[in-house]
Short mmCIF file of C-alpha atoms in Angstrom, two decimals:
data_model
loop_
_atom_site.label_atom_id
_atom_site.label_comp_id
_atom_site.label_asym_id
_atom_site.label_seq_id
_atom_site.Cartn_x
_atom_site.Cartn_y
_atom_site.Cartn_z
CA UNK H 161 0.00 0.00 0.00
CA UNK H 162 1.34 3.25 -0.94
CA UNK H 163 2.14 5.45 1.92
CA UNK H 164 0.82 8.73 1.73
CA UNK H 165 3.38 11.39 3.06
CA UNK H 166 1.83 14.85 2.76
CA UNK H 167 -1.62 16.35 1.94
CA UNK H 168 -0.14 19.42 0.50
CA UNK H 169 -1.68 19.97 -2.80
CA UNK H 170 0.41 20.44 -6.21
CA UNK H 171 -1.63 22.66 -8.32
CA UNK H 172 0.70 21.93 -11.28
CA UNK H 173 -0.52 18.22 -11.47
CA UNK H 174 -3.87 18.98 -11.65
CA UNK H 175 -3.59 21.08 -14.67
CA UNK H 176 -2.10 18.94 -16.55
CA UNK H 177 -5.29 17.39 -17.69
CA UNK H 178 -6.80 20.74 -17.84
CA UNK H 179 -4.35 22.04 -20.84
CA UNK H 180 -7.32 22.27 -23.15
CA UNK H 181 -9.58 24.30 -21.24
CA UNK H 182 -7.59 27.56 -22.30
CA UNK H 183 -5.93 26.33 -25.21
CA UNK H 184 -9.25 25.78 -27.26
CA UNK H 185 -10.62 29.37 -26.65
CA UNK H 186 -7.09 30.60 -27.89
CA UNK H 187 -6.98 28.64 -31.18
CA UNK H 188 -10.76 30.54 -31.34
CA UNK H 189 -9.76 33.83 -30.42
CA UNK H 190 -7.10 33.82 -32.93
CA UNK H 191 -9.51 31.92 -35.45
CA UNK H 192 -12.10 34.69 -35.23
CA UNK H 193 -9.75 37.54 -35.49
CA UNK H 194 -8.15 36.48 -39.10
CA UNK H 195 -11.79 35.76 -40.10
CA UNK H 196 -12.69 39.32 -39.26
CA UNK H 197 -9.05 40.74 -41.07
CA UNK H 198 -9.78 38.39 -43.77
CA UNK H 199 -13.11 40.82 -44.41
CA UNK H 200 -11.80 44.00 -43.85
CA UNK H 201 -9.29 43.50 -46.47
CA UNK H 202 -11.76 42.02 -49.02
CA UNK H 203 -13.80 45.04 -48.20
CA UNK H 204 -11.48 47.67 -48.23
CA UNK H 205 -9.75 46.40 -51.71
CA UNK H 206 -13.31 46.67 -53.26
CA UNK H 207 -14.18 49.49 -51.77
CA UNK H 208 -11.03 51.69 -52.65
CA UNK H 209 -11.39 50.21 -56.11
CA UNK H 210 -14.78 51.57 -56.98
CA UNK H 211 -14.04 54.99 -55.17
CA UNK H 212 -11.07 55.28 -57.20
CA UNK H 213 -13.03 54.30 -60.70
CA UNK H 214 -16.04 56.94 -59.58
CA UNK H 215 -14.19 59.71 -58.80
CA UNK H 216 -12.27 59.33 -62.11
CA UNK H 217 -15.60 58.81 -64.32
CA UNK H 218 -16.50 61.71 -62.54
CA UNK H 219 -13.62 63.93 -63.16
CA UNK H 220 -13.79 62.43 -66.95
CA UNK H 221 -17.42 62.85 -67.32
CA UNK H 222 -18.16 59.64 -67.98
CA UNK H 223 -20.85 59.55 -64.76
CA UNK H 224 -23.49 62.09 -64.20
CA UNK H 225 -24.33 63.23 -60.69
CA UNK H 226 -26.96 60.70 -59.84
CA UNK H 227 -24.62 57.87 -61.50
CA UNK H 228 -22.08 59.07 -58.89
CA UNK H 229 -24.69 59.34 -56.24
CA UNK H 230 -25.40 55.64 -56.88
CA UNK H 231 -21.84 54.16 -56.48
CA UNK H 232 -21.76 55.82 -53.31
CA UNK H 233 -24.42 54.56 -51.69
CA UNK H 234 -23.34 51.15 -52.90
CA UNK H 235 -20.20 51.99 -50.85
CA UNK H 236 -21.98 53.13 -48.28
CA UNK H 237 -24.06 49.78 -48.30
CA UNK H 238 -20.97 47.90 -48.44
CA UNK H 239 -19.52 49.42 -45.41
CA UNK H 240 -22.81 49.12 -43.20
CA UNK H 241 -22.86 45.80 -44.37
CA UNK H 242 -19.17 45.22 -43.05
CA UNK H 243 -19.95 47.26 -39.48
CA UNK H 244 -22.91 44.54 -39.23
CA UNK H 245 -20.16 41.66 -39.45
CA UNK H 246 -17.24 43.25 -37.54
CA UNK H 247 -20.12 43.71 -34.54
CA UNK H 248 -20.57 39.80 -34.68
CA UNK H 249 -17.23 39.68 -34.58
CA UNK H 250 -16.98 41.62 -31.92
CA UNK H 251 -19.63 39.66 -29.59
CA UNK H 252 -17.93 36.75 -30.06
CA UNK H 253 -14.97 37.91 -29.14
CA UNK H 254 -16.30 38.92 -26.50
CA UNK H 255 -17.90 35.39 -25.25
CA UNK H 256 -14.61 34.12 -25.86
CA UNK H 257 -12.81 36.84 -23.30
CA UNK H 258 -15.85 35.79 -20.72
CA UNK H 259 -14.96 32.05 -20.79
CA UNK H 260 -10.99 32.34 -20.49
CA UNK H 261 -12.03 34.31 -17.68
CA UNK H 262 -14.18 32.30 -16.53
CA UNK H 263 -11.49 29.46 -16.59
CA UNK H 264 -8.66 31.20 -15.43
CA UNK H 265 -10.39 31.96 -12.59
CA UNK H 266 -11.36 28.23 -11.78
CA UNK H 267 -7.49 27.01 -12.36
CA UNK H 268 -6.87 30.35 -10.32
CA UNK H 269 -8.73 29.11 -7.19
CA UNK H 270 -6.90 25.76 -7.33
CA UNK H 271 -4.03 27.95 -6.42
CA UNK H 272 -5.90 28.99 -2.83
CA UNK H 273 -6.43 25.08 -1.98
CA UNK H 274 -3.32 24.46 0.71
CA UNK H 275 -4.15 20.91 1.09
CA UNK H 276 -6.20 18.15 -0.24
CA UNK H 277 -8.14 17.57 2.66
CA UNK H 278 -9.27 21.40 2.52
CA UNK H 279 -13.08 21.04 1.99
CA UNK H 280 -12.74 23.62 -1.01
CA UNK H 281 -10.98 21.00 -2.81
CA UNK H 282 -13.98 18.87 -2.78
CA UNK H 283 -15.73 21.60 -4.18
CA UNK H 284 -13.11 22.31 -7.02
CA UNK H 285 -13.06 18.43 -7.80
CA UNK H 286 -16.87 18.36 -8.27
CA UNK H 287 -16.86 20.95 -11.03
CA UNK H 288 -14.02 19.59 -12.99
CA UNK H 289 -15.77 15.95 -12.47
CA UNK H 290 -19.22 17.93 -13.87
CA UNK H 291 -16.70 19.53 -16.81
CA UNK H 292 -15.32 15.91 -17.31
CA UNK H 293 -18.94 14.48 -17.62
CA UNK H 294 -19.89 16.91 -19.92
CA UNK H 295 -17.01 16.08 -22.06
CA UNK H 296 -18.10 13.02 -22.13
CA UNK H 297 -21.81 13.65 -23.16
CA UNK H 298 -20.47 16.22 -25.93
CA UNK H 299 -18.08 13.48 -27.74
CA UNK H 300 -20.52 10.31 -27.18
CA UNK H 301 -23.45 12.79 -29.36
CA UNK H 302 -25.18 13.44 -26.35
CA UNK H 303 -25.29 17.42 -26.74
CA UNK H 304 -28.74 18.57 -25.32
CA UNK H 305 -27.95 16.41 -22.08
CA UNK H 306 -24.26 17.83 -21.94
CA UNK H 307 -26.25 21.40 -22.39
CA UNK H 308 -28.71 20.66 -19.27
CA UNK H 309 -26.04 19.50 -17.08
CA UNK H 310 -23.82 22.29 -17.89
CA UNK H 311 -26.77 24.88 -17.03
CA UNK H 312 -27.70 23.20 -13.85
CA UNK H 313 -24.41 23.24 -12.53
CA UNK H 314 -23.85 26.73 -14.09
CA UNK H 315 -20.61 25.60 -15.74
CA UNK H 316 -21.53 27.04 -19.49
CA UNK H 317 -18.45 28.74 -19.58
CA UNK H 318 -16.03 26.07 -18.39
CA UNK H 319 -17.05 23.87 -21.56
CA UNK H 320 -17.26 23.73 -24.98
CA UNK H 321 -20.93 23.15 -25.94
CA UNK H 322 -21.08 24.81 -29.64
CA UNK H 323 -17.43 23.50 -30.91
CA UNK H 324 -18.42 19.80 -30.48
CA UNK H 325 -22.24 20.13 -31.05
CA UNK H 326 -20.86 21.70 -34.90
CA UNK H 327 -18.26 18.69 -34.80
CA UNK H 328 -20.75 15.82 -33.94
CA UNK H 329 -23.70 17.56 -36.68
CA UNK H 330 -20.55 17.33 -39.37
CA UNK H 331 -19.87 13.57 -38.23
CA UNK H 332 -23.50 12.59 -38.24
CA UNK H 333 -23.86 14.69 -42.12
CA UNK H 334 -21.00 12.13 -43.44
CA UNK H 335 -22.36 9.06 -41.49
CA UNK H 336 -25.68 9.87 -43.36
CA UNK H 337 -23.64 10.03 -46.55
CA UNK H 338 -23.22 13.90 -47.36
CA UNK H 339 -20.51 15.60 -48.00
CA UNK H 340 -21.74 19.11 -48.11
CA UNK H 341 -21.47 19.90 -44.08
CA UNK H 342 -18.20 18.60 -44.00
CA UNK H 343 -16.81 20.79 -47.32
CA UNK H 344 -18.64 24.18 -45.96
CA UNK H 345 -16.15 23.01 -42.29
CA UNK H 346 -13.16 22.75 -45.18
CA UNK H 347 -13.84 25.72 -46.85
CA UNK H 348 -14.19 27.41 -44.26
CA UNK H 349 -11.26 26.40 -42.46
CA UNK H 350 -9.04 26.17 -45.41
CA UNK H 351 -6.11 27.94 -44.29
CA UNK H 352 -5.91 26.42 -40.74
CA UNK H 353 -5.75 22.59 -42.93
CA UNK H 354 -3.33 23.12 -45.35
CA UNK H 355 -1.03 24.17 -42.63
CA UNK H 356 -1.41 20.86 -41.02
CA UNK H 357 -1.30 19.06 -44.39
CA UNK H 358 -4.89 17.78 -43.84
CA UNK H 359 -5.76 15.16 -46.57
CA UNK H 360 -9.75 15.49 -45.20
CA UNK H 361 -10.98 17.83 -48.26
CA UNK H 362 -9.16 15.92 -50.76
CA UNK H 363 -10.90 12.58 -49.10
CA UNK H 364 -14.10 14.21 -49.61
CA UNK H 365 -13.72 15.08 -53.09
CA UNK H 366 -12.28 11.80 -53.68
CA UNK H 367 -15.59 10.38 -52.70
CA UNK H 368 -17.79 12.26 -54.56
CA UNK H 369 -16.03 11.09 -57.45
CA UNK H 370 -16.37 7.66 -56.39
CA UNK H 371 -20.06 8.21 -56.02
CA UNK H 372 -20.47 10.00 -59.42
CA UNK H 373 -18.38 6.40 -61.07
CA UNK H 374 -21.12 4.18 -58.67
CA UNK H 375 -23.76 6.02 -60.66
CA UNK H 376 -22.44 5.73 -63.99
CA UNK H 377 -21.50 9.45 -64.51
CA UNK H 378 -18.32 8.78 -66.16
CA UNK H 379 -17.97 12.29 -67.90
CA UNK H 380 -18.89 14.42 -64.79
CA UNK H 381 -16.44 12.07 -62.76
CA UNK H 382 -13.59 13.02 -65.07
CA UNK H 383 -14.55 16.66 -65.00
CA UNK H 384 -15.07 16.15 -61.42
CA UNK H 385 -11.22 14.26 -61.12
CA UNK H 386 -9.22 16.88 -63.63
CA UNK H 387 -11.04 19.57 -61.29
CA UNK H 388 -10.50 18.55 -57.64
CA UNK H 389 -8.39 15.75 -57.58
CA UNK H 390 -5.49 15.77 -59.92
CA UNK H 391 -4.50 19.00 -59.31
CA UNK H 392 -3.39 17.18 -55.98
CA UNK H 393 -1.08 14.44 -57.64
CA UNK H 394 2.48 15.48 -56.63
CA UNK H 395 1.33 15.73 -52.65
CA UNK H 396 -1.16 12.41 -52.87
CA UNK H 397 0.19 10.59 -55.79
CA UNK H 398 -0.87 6.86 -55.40
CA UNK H 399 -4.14 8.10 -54.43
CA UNK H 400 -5.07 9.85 -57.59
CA UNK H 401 -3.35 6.83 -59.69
CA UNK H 402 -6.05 4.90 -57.78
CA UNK H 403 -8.72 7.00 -58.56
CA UNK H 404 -7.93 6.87 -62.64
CA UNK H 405 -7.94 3.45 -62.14
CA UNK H 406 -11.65 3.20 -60.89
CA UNK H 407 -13.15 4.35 -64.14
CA UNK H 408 -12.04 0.92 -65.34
CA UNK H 409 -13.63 -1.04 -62.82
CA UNK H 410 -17.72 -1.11 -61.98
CA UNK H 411 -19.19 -0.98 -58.56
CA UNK H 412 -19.75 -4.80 -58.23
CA UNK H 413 -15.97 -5.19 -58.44
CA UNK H 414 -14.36 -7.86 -56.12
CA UNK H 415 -10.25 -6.48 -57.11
CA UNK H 416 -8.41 -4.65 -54.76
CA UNK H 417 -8.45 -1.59 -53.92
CA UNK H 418 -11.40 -0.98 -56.00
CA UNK H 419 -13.54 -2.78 -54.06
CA UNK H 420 -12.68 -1.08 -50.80
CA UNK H 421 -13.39 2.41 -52.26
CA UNK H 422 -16.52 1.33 -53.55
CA UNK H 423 -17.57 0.20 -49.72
CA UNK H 424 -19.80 2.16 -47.33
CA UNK H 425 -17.02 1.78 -44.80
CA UNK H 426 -15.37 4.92 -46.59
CA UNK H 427 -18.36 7.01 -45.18
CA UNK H 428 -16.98 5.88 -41.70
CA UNK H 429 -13.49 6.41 -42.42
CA UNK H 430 -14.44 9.76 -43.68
CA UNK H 431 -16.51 11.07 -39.93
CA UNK H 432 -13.64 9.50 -38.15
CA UNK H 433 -11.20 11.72 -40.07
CA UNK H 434 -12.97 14.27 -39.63
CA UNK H 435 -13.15 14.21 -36.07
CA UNK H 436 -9.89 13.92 -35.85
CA UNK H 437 -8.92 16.85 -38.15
CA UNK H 438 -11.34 18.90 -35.82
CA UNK H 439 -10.26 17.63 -32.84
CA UNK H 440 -6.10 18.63 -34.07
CA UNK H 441 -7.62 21.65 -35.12
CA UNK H 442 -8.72 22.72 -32.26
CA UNK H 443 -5.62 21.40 -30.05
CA UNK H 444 -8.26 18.82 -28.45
CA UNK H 445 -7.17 15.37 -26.83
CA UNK H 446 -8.22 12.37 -29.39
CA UNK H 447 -9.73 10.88 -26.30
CA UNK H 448 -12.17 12.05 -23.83
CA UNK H 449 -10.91 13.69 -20.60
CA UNK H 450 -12.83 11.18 -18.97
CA UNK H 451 -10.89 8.34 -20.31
CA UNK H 452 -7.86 10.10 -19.23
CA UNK H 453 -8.47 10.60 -15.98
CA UNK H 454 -9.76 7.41 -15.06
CA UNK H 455 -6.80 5.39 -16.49
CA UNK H 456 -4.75 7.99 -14.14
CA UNK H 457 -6.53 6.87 -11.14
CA UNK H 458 -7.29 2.78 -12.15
CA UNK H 459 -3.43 2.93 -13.00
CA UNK H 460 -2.71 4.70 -9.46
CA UNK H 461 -4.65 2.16 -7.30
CA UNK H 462 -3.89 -0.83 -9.19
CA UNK H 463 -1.39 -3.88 -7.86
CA UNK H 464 -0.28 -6.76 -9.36
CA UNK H 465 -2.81 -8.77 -6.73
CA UNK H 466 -5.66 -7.16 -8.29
CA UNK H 467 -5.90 -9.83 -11.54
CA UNK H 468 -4.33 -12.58 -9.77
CA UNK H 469 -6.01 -16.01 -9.66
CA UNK H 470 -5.83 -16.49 -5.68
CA UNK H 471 -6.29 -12.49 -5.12
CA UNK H 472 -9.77 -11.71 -3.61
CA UNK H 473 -10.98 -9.75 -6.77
CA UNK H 474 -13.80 -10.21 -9.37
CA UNK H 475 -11.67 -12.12 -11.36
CA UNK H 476 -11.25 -15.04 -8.49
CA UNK H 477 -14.89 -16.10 -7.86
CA UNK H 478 -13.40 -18.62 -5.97
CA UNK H 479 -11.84 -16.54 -3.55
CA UNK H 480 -13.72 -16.59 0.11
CA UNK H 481 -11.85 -13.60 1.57
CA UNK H 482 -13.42 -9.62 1.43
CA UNK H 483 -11.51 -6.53 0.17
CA UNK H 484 -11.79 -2.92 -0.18
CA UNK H 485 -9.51 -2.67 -2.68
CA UNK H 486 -11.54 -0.37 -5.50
CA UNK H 487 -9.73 -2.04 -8.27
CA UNK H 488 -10.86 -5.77 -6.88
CA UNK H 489 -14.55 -4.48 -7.40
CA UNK H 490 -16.73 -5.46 -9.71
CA UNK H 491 -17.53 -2.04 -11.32
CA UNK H 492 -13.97 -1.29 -12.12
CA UNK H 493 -11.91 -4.85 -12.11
CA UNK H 494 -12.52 -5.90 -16.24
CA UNK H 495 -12.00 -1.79 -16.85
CA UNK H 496 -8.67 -2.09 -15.67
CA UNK H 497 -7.19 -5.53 -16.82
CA UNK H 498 -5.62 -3.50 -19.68
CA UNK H 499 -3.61 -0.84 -17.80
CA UNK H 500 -0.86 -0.96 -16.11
CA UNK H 501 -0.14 -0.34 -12.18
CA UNK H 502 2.00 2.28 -11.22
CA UNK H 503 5.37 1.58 -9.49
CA UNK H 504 5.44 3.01 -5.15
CA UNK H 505 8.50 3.98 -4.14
CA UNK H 506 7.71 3.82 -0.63
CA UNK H 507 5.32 1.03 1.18
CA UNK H 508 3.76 0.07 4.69
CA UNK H 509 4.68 -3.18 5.88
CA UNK H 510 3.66 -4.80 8.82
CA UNK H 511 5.89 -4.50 12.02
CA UNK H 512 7.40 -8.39 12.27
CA UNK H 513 6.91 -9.76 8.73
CA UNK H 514 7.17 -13.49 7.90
CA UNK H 515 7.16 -15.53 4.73
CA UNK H 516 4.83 -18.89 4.00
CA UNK H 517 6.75 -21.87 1.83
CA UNK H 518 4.66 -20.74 -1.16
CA UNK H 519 6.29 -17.49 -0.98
CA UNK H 520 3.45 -15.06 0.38
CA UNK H 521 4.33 -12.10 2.50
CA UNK H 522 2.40 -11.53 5.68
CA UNK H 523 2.52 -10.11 9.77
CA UNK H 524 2.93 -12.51 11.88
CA UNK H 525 0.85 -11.49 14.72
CA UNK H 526 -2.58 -11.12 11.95
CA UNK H 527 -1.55 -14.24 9.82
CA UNK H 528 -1.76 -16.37 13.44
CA UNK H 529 -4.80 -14.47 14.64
CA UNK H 530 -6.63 -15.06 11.55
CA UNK H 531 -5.71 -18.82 11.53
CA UNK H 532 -6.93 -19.02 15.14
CA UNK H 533 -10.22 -17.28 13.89
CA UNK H 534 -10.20 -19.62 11.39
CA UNK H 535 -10.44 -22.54 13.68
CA UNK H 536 -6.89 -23.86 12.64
CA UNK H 537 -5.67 -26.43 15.24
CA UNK H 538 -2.60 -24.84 17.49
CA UNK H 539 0.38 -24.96 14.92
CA UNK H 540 -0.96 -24.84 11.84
CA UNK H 541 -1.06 -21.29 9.61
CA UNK H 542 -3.74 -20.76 6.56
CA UNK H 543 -2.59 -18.45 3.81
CA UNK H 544 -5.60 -16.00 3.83
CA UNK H 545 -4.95 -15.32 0.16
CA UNK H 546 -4.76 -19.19 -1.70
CA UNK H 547 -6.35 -21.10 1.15
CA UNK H 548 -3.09 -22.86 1.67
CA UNK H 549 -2.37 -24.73 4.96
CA UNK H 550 1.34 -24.76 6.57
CA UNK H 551 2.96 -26.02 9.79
CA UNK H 552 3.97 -23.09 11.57
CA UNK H 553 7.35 -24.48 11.79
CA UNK H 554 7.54 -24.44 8.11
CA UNK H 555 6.79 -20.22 8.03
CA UNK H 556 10.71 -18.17 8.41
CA UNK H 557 11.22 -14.28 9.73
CA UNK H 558 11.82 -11.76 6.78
CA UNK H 559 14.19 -8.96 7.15
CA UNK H 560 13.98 -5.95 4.98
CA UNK H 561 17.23 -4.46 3.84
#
């Protein structure tokens, strides 16, 4: 058993699972303000351009008065028009300030916590345990539950409702066979993937050119193919080799790889790609936080007793002895067969320890007090784990070096 030395509390532990919480309203912030300079220098290139040809038809003549009028209240338009978006812009740049806020100041009061046994830290646990769940809810699909538990525990800013409620609609829009969602996300975030080298939007046009060659539209899927896909054969060059290819070959095809891009399991490949692309995007774990911090703790509590065939776990329904260990449990004992238990550097051991002939570590004082209970003759030891019965002549002292 581990030994537990101090109850001081190590704020810089904790956050390590709590990286994303401000790194996802950064990658936002910083996504919102190049959309908004991305408009004001669309709109000011147009805007000086038709000044500059009014003012000169003017000067020439070639405009009358009310011509002139016209062009500038086209401007004019064009400019309330751009006020309109830069105040969105502006609001949500302003939700996004509230929520880093917001979660500074939670990571901040971790910081006034001196000890784990302060009840504050209770408190602090149950929100990032309600943050965790609704992590959870958001990946699994389950957004208008993740959205009531966030209100009720008043947490709306501490999580990331509308990021994965857009993710899961674009996952659900491929699973349902439909690219459109998914090429608006590209388009959209077109700049952000090629820096990352995402192959998503070429994946997407790849299948709509297989779906065009499934229906038999073999002169829109070369238009389709010289449009979107070659242009892409120095970077993905197998791919679009493969793609040629397919022309050749009809849907009922049994060669490979034919036959695999003709599958429905491409529609899957394509949402889980997609998630992933978002997810990198968006500098969020692959998993969910939940996973994370339950192999942390499983991984923490578990021993190399907990799976054994004599231990007293789920896994030994033979075993007639009780424990408290959580891991022995039947909740949690098949969710951690998998992981691995964590190395102590310090243990407990009892006070005069003594070894049985089959190897087995135990006090003396409790291993003869539990035979005795046991209604063991005088002399005779049971090994509480395996059942085993020994002459107490037969058990030796152990002396820890």
């Amino acid at each position: 058993m581990a030994e537990v030395t101090s109850t001081k509390l190590n704020p810089e532990s904790h956050l390590l699972l709590d990286q994303p919480l401000l790194r996802l309203p950064a990658e936002l912030s910083r996504k919102n303000f190049k959309s908004a300079a991305l408009h004001v220098e669309h709109d000011r290139k147009a805007l000086l351009g038709t000044l500059k040809a009014t003012a000169n038809d003017s000067l020439a003549g070639r405009k009358s008065a009310s011509e002139s009028l016209d062009s500038l209240d086209t401007m004019i338009n064009r400019m309330r028009n751009l006020k309109r978006k830069m105040e969105g812009f502006y609001e949500e740049e302003r939700t996004i300030h509230r929520q880093t806020r917001a979660r500074l100041e939670h990571l901040h009061d971790l910081y006034r916590i001196p000890s784990l046994a302060d009840v504050k830290y209770d408190e602090w646990s149950r929100v990032r345990l309600n943050r965790l769940l609704v992590d959870y809810l958001l990946r699994s699909g389950y957004g208008e539950s993740a959205a009531a538990l966030a209100k009720e525990k008043r947490i709306e800013d501490l999580v990331d409702l509308d990021i994965f409620v857009q993710c899961h609609r674009v996952e659900e829009s491929l699973r349902g066979k439909s690219t459109h969602e998914c090429l608006a996300w590209c388009s959209e975030h077109r700049e952000l993937t090629r820096k990352t080298h995402s192959t998503l939007e070429f994946e997407l046009r790849l299948q709509q050119y297989i779906e065009l060659r499934r229906r038999g539209q073999l002169a829109e899927a070369r238009h389709h193919a010289q449009r979107y896909i070659t242009p892409d054969s120095e970077t993905i060059n197998p791919e679009v080799h493969r793609a040629a290819g397919l022309l050749a070959y009809p849907p009922e095809t049994k060669v490979e790889p034919y036959k695999t891009m003709y599958s429905s399991s491409r529609w899957d490949f394509l949402s889980k790609l997609f998630v992933k692309t978002h997810h990198e995007l968006f500098s969020l774990p692959g998993r969910p936080l939940m996973h994370i911090a339950l192999s942390a703790g499983l991984s923490a509590l578990k021993t190399p007793s907990c799976h054994s065939k004599y231990a007293s776990s789920s896994s030994n329904a033979s075993s007639t002895t009780t424990t408290v260990c959580p891991i022995c449990s039947t909740e949690l004992n098949e969710l951690a067969r998998n992981l691995r238990h964590v190395q102590h550097n310090k243990s407990s051991v009892e006070h005069d320890p003594i070894v049985l002939p089959n190897g087995r570590v135990y006090g003396r004082e409790r291993l003869l007090e539990m035979s005795s209970k046991a209604g063991l003759e005088e002399g005779k030891v049971k090994d509480p784990t395996t059942s085993e019965v020994f002459d107490a002549s037969q058990i030796r002292k152990v002396f820890i070096s």
